[in-house]
PDB file of C-alpha atoms in Angstrom:
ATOM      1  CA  UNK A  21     -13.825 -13.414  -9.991  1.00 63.00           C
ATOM      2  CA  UNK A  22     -12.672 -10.401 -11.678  1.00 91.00           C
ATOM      3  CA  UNK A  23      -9.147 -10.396 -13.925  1.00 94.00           C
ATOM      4  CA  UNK A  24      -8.263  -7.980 -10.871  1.00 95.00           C
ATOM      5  CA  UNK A  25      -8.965  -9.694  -8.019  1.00 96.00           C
ATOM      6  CA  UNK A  26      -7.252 -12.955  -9.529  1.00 96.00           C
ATOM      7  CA  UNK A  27      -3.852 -11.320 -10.119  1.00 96.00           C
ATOM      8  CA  UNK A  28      -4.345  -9.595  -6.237  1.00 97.00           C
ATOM      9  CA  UNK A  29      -5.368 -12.972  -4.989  1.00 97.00           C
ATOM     10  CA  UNK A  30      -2.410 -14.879  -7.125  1.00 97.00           C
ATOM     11  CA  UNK A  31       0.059 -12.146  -6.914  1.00 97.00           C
ATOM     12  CA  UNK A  32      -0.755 -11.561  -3.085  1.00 97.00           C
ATOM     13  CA  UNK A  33      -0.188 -15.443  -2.693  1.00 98.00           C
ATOM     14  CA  UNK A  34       3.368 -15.883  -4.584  1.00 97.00           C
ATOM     15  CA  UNK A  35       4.680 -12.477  -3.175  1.00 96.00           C
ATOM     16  CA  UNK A  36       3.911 -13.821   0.524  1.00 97.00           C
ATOM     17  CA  UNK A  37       5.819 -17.580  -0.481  1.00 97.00           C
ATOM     18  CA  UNK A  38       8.511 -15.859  -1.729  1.00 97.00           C
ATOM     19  CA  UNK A  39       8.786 -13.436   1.174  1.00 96.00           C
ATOM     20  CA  UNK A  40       7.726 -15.474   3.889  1.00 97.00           C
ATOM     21  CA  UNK A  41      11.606 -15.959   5.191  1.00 97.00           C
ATOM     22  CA  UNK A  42      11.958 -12.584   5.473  1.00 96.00           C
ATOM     23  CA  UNK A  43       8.794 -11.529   6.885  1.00 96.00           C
ATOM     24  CA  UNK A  44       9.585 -13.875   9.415  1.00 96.00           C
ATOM     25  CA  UNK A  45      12.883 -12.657   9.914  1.00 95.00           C
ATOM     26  CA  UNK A  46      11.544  -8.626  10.445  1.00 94.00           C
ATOM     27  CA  UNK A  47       8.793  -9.725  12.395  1.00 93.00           C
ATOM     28  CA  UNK A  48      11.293 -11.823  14.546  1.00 93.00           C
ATOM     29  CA  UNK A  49      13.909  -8.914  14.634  1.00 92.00           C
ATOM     30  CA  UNK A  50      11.268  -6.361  15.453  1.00 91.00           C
ATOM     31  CA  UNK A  51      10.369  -8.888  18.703  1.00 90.00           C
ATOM     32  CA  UNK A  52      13.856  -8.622  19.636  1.00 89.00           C
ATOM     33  CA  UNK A  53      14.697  -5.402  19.616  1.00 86.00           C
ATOM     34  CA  UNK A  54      11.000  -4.055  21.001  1.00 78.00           C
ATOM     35  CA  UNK A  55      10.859  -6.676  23.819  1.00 74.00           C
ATOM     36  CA  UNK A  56       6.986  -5.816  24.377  1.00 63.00           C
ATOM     37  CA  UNK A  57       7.067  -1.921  24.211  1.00 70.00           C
ATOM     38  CA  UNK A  58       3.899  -1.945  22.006  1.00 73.00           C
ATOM     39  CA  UNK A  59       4.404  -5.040  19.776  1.00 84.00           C
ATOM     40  CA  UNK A  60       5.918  -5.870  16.680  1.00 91.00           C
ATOM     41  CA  UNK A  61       2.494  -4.233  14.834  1.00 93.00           C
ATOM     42  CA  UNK A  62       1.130  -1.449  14.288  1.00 94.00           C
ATOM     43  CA  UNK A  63      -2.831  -1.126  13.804  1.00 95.00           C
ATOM     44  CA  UNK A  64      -4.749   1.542  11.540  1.00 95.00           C
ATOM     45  CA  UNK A  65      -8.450   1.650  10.893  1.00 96.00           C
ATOM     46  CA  UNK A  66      -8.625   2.183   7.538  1.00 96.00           C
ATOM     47  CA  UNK A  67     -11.243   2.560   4.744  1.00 94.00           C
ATOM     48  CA  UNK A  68     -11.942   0.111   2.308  1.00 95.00           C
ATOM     49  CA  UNK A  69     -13.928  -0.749  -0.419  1.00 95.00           C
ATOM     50  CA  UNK A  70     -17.104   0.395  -0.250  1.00 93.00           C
ATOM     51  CA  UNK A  71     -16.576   2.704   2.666  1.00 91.00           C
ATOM     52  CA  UNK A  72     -16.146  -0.750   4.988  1.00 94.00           C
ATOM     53  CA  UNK A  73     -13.615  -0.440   7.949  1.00 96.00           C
ATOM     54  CA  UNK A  74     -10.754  -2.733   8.769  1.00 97.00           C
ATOM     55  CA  UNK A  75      -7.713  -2.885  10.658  1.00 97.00           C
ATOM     56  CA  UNK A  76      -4.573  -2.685   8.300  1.00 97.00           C
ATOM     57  CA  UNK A  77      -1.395  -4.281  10.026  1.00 96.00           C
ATOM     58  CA  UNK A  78       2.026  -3.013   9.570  1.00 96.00           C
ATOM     59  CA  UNK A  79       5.120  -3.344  10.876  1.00 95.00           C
ATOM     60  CA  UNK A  80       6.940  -1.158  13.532  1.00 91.00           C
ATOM     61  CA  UNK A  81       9.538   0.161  11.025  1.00 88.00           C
ATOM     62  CA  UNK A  82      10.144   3.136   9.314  1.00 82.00           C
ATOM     63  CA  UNK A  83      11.216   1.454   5.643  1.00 88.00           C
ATOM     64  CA  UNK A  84       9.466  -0.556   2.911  1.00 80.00           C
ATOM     65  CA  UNK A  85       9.572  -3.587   5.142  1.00 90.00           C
ATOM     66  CA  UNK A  86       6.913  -1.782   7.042  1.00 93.00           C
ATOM     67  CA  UNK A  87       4.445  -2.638   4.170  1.00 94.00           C
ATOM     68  CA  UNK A  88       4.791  -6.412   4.225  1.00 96.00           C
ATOM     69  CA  UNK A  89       1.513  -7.470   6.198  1.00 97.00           C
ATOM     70  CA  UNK A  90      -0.082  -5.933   3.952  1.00 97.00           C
ATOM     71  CA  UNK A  91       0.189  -9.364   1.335  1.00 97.00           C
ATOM     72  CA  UNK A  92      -2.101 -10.295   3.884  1.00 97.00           C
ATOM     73  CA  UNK A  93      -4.470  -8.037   3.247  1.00 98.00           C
ATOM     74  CA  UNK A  94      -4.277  -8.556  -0.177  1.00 98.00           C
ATOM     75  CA  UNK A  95      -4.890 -12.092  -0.208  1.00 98.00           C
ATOM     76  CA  UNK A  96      -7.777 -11.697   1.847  1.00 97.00           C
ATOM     77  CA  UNK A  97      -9.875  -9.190  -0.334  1.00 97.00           C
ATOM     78  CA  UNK A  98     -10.063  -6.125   2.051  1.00 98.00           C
ATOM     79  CA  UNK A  99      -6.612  -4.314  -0.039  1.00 98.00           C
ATOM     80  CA  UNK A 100      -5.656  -4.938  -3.545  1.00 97.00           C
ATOM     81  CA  UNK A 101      -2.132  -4.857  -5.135  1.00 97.00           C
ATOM     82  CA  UNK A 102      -2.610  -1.952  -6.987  1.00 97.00           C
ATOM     83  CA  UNK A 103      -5.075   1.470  -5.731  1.00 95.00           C
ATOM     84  CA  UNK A 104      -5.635   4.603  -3.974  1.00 94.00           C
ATOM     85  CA  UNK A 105      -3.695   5.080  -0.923  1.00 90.00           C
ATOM     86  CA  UNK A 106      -5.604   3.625   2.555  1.00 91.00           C
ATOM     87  CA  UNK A 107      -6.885   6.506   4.278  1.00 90.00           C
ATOM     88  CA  UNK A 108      -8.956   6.468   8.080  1.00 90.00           C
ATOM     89  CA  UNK A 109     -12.860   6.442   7.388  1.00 89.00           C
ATOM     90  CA  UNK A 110     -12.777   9.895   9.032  1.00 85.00           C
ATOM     91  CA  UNK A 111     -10.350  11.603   6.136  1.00 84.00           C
ATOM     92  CA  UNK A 112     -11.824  14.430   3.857  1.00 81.00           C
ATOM     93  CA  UNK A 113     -11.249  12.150   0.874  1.00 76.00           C
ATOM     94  CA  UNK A 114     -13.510   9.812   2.482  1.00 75.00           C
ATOM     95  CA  UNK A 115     -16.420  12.008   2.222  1.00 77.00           C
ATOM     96  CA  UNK A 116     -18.282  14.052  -0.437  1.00 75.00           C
ATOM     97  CA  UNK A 117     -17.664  13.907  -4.087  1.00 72.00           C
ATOM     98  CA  UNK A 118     -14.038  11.943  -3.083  1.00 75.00           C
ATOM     99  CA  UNK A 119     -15.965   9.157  -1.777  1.00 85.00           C
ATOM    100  CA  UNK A 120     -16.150   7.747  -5.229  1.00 89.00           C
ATOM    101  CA  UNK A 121     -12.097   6.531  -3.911  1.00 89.00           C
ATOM    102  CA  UNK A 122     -14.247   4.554  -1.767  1.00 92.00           C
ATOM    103  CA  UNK A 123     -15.327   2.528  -5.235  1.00 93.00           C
ATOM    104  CA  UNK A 124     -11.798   0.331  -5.212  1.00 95.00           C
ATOM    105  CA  UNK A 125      -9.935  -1.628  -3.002  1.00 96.00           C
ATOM    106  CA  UNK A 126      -7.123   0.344  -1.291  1.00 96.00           C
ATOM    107  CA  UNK A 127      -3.620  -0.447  -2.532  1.00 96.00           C
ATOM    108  CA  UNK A 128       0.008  -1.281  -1.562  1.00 95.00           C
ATOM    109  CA  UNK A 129       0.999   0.743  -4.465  1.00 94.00           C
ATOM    110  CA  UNK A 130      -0.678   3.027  -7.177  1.00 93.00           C
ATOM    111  CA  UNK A 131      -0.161   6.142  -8.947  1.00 92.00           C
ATOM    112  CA  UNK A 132       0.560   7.969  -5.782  1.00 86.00           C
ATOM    113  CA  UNK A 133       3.843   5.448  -4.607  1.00 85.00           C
ATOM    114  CA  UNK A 134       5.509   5.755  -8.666  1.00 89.00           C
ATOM    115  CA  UNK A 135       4.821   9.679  -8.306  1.00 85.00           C
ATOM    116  CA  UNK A 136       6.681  10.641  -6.166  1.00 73.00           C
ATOM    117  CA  UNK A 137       4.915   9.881  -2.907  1.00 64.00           C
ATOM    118  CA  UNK A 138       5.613  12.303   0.407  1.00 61.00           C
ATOM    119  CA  UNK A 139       7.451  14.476  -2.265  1.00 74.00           C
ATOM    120  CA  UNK A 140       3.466  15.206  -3.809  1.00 79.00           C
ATOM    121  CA  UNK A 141       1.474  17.821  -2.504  1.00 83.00           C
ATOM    122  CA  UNK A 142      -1.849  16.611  -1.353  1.00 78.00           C
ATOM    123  CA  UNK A 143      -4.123  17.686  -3.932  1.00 82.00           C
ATOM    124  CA  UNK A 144      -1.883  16.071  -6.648  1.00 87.00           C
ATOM    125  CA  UNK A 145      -1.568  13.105  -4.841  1.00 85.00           C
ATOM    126  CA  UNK A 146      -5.803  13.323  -4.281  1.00 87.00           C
ATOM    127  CA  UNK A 147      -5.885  14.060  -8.251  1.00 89.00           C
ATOM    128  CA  UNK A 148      -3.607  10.960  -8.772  1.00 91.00           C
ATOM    129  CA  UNK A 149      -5.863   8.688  -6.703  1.00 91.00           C
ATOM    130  CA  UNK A 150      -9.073  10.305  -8.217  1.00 91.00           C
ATOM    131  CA  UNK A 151      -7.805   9.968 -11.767  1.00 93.00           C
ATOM    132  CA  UNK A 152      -7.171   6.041 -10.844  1.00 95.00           C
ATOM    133  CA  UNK A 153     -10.376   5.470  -9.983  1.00 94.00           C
ATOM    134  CA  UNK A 154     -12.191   6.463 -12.798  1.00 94.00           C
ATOM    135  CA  UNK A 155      -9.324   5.258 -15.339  1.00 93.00           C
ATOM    136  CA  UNK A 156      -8.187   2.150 -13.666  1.00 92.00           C
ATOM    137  CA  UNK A 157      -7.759  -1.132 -15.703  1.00 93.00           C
ATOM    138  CA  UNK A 158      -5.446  -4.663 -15.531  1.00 94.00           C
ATOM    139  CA  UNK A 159      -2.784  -3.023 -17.901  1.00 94.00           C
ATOM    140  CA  UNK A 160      -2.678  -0.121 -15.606  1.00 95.00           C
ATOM    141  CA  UNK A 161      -1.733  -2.328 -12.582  1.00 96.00           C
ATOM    142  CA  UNK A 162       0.748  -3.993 -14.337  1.00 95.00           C
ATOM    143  CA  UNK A 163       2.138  -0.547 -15.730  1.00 95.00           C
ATOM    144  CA  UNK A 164       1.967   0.439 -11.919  1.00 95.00           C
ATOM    145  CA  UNK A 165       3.009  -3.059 -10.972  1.00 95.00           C
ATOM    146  CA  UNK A 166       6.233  -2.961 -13.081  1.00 94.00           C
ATOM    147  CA  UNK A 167       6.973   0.796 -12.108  1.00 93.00           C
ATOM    148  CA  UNK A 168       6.663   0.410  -8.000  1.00 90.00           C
ATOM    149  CA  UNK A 169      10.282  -1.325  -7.135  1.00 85.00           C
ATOM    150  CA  UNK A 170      12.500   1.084  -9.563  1.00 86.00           C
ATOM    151  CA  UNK A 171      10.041   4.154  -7.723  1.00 82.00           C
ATOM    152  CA  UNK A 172      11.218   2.620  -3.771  1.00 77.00           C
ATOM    153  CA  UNK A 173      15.089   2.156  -5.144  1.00 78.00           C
ATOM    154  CA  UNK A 174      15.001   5.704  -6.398  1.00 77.00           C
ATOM    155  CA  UNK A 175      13.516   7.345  -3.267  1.00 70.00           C
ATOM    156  CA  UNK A 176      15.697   5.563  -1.446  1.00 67.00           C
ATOM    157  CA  UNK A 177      19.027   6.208  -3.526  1.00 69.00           C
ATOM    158  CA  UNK A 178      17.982  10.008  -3.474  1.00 67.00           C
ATOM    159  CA  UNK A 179      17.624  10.102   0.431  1.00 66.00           C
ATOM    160  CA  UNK A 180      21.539   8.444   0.651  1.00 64.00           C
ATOM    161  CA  UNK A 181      20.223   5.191   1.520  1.00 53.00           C
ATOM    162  CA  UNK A 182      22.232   3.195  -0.484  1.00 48.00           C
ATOM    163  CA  UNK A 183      22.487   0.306   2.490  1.00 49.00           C
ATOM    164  CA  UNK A 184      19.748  -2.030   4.226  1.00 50.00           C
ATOM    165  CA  UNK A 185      17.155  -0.004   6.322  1.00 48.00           C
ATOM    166  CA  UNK A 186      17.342  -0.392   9.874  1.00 44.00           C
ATOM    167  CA  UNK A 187      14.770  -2.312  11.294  1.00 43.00           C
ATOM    168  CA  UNK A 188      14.212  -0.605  14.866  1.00 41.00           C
TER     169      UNK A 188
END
């Protein structure tokens, strides 16, 4: 087992203890306020390492809750904490002399997420997942690691979202 894989295996495991009450509590509130019009997930058929498809789970939110299931993921060895951004097997990235994206694990965060995220046009963003591949290494995750919760507070201070997100 890789340095990497052991802190996305041991990371993936303590962030999903710690969170577990209130993963149960969105998935719970997104039951109640959906009340079967199309679940509490939503499914994507993403690439993963290797170009090998799988079904990423997230919730039915529009926040940073959304991203919770994807511990699960994590833990299981199809995303990893830190990497390029999931994209569908289909995408242009996916293909050509991109596909060398396809050499990592997806991630929950990475380059892309501290940058500046939907603010990025899509070549930089491409760039910053390109450039992660070929530089990538355990103090980089951690740099990336450390840099990710400051990156969502800011985005979401700048957007006037000072209070809880809304869940539906």
């Amino acid at each position: 087992m890789t340095a990497k894989r052991a802190l996305d295996l041991l990371g993936g495991l303590l962030l999903l203890a710690v969170l577990s009450p209130l993963i149960t509590a969105v998935a719970l509130s997104l039951a109640l306020a959906t009340a079967g019009a199309g679940g509490v997930m939503r499914r994507r058929t993403v690439a993963g390492r290797g170009g090998h498809t799988f079904t990423m789970l997230t919730f039915r939110t529009k926040s940073p809750l959304a991203g919770l299931p994807l511990l699960l993921h994590v833990v299981r060895g199809q995303m990893s904490l830190v990497g390029p951004c999931p994209l569908t097997p289909g995408h242009r990235e996916c293909t050509g002399e991109a596909r060398r994206r396809l050499s990592v694990r997806p991630g929950m965060t990475g380059l892309w997420q501290i940058s500046g995220r939907s603010d990025l046009p899509w070549e930089e963003r491409e760039l910053l997942d390109l450039h992660y591949v070929d530089h990538h290494w355990l103090g980089m995750d951690l740099a990336i690691l450390a840099r990710t919760l400051p990156a969502v507070r800011r985005r979401r201070a700048a957007a006037g979202q000072t209070r809880p997100a809304r869940l539906a």
